[in-house]
Every structure is written in structure tokens, then in C-alpha cells.
Short mmCIF file of C-alpha atoms in Angstrom, two decimals:
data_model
loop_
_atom_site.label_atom_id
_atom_site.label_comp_id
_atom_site.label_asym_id
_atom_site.label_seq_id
_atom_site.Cartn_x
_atom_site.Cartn_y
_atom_site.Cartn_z
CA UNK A 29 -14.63 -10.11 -2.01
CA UNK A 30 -13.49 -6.70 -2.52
CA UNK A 31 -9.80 -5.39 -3.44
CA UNK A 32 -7.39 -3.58 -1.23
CA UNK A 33 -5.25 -1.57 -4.01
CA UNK A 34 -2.26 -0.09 -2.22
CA UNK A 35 0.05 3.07 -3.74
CA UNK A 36 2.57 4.92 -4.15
CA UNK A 37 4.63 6.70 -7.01
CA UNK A 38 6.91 4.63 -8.82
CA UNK A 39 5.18 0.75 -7.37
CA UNK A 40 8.85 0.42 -6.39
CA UNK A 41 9.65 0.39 -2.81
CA UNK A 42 6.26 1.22 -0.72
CA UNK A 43 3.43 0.02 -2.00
CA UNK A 44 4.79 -3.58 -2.78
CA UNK A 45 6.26 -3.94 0.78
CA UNK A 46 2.40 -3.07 1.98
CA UNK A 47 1.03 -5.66 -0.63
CA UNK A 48 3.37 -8.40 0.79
CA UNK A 49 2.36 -7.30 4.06
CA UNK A 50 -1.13 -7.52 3.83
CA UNK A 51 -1.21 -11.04 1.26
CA UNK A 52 0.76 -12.11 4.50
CA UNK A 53 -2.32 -11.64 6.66
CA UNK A 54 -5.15 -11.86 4.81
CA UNK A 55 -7.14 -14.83 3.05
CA UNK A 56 -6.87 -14.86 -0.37
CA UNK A 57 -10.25 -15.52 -0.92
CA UNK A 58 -11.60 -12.24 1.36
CA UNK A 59 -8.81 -9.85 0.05
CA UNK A 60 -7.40 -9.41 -3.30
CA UNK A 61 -4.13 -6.90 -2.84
CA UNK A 62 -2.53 -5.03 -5.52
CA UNK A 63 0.09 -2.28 -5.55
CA UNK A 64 0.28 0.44 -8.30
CA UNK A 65 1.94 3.39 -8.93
CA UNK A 66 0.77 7.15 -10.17
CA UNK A 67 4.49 7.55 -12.39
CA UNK A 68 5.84 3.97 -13.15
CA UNK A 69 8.73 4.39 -15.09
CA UNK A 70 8.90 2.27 -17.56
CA UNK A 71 10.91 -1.32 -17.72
CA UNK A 72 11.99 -0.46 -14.14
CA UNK A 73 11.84 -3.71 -11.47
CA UNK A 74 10.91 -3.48 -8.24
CA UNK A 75 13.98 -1.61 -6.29
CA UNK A 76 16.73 -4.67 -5.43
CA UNK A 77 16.35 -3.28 -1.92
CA UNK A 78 13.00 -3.72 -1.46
CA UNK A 79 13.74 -7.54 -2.66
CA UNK A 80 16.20 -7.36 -0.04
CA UNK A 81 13.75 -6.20 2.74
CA UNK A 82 11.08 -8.50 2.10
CA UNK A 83 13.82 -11.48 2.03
CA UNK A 84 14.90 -10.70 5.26
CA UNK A 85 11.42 -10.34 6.85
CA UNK A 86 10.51 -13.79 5.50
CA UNK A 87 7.90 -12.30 2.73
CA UNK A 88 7.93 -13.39 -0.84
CA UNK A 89 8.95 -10.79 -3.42
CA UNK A 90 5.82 -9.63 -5.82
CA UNK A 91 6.08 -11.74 -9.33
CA UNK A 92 4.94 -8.77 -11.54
CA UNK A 93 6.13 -5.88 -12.82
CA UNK A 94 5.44 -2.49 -11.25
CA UNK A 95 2.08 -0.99 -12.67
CA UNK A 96 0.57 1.91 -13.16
CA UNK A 97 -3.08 2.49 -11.08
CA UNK A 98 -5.75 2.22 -13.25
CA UNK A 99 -9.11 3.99 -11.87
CA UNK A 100 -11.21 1.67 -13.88
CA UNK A 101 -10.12 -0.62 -11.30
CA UNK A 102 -11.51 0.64 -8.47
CA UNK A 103 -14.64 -1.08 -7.66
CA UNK A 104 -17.79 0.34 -5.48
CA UNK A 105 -16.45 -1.75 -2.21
CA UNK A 106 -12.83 -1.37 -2.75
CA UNK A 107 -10.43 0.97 -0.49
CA UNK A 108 -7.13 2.21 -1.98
CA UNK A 109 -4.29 2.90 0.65
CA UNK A 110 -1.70 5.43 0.14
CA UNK A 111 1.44 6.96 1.40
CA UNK A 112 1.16 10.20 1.45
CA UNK A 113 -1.12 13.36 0.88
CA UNK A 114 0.05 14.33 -2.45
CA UNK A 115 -0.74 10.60 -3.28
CA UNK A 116 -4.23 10.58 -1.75
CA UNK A 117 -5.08 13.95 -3.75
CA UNK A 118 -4.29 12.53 -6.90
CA UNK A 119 -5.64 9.54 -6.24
CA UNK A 120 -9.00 11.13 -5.71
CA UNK A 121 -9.01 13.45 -8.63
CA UNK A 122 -7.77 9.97 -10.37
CA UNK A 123 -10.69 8.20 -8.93
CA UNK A 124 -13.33 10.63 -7.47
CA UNK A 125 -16.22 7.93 -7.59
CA UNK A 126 -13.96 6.63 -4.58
CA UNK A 127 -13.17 9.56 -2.93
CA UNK A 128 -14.01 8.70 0.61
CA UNK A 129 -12.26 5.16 -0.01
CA UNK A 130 -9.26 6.45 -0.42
CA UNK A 131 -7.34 6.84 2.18
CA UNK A 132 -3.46 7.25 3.73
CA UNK A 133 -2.25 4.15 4.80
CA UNK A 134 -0.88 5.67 7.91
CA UNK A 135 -4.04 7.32 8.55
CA UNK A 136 -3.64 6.22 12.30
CA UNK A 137 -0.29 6.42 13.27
CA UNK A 138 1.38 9.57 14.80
CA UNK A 139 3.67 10.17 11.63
CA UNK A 140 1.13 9.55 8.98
CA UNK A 141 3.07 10.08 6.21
CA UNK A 142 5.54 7.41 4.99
CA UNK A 143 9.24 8.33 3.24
CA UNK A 144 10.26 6.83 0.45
CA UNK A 145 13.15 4.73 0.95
CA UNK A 146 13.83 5.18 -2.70
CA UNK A 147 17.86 6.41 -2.98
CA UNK A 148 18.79 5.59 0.69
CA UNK A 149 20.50 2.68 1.90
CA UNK A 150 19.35 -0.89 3.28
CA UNK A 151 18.11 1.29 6.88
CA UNK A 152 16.32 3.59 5.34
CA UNK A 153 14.52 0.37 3.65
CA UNK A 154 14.36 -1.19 6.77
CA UNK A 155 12.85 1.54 8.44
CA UNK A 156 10.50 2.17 5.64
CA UNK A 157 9.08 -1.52 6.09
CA UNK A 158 8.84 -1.21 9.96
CA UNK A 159 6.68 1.87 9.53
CA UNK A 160 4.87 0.29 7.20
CA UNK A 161 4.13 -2.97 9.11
CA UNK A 162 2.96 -0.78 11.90
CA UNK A 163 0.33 0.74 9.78
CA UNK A 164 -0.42 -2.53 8.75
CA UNK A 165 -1.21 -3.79 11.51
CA UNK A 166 -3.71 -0.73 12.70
CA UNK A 167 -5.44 -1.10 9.27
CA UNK A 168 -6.15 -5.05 10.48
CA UNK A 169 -7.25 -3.95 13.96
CA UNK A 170 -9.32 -0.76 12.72
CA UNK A 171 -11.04 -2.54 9.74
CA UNK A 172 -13.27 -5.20 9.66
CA UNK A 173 -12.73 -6.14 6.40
CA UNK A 174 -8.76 -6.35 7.37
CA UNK A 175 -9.65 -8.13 10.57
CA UNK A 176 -7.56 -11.59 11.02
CA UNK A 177 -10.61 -12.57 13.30
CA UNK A 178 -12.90 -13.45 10.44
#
């Protein structure tokens, strides 16, 4: 079994809507998902509109706290999923031993890059989580390890 860690900065909005995503689809016992953050600030919960998002898309809302990533957590067949560039750089200069595991989680779609909803209103959540799910779902067809066909 290997880990899928996804990320973004503040484990807030992004990366726990991709967790949810992914538990969604995968086994448990294939795939362990987490979602970290490179800044967590402190004492902060997950953004009330992300609760809101998952709700209304039928997904449970992640029981812990947002947490920093930890590199020591990266294992040899993990892969790490981020948001954007700047995330991916400092991810690998976090974690070089995985550089070519880390990777943006819209790697495949036309606008690679995903926007933090963070500050915007129940749309820009909304819109957030479909791009998101979209990349989701190419990870699952692109990756065998992601594959629902297992």
C-alpha cells in the first residue's frame, strides 16, 4: 500500500476537497490519502465553506485538523499531488528524495493550475471542487495505482 499525500498551503480549502475526493474512490486498503499544508496557520479549521462544498457533493468532511506536510512522511512509493507550481517547487526542495513523485494535481488538464477558493464566496468553492474532481478523475484514469479497475 503506498500513500497519496495531497497539498496545498494552508490544508484549508484544496487539498482536503482532493482527499475526500480520492477516499471517495479508492479502497482503503490500496490507498492511504492525506492532505497537508506548506503554512498551516495555527488553530485554524478547515474553511466552513469547504464543509459546505463537500456537504453538498455528498462527501464527508475530514475529522482532523489541518496539518502541516511533513517530508519524513514521504515514503519511496508514495506520490504527493499539488496545486500549483510554487507548491510543487517547494515541495521538492521539501522532499527532494521524491522529486519526480511529486507532481501538480492538474498535471493533465488544460488549466493546470488550481485557485484557491480561499476569500471568495460559495462559487468560487464550487468551482474550485469541480476543477478539482476533474483532475481527479484523470489521476484515476492515468494511474494505475488510482485505477478503480483494480
Amino acid at each position: 500500500m503506498f500513500t497519496l499525500h495531497v497539498v496545498c498551503m494552508g490544508n484549508l480549502c484544496r487539498s482536503p476537497m482532493a482527499a475526500a475526493l480520492f477516499r471517495a474512490r479508492l479502497p482503503a486498503d490500496r490507498c492511504r490519502v492525506v492532505s497537508a499544508g506548506l503554512a498551516v496557520p495555527a488553530g485554524r479549521p478547515v474553511a466552513p465553506l469547504t464543509v459546505a462544498t463537500l456537504h453538498a457533493n455528498g462527501l464527508p468532511v475530514p475529522e482532523a485538523s489541518p496539518r502541516q506536510f511533513d517530508p519524513v512522511t514521504v515514503g519511496n512509493d508514495d506520490l504527493v499531488l499539488a496545486m500549483q507550481h510554487r507548491h510543487v517547487r517547494a515541495l521538492r526542495a521539501l522532499a527532494p528524495h521524491a522529486r519526480p513523485r511529486i507532481q501538480l494535481l492538474g498535471r493533465w488538464m488544460p488549466q493546470r493550475e488550481i485557485d484557491d477558493p480561499m476569500g471568495g464566496g460559495m462559487e468560487d468553492f464550487a468551482r474550485a471542487f469541480a476543477h478539482i474532481a476533474a483532475c481527479v478523475e484523470q489521476w484515476c484514469a492515468r494511474d494505475a495505482r488510482l485505477s478503480t479497475r483494480m
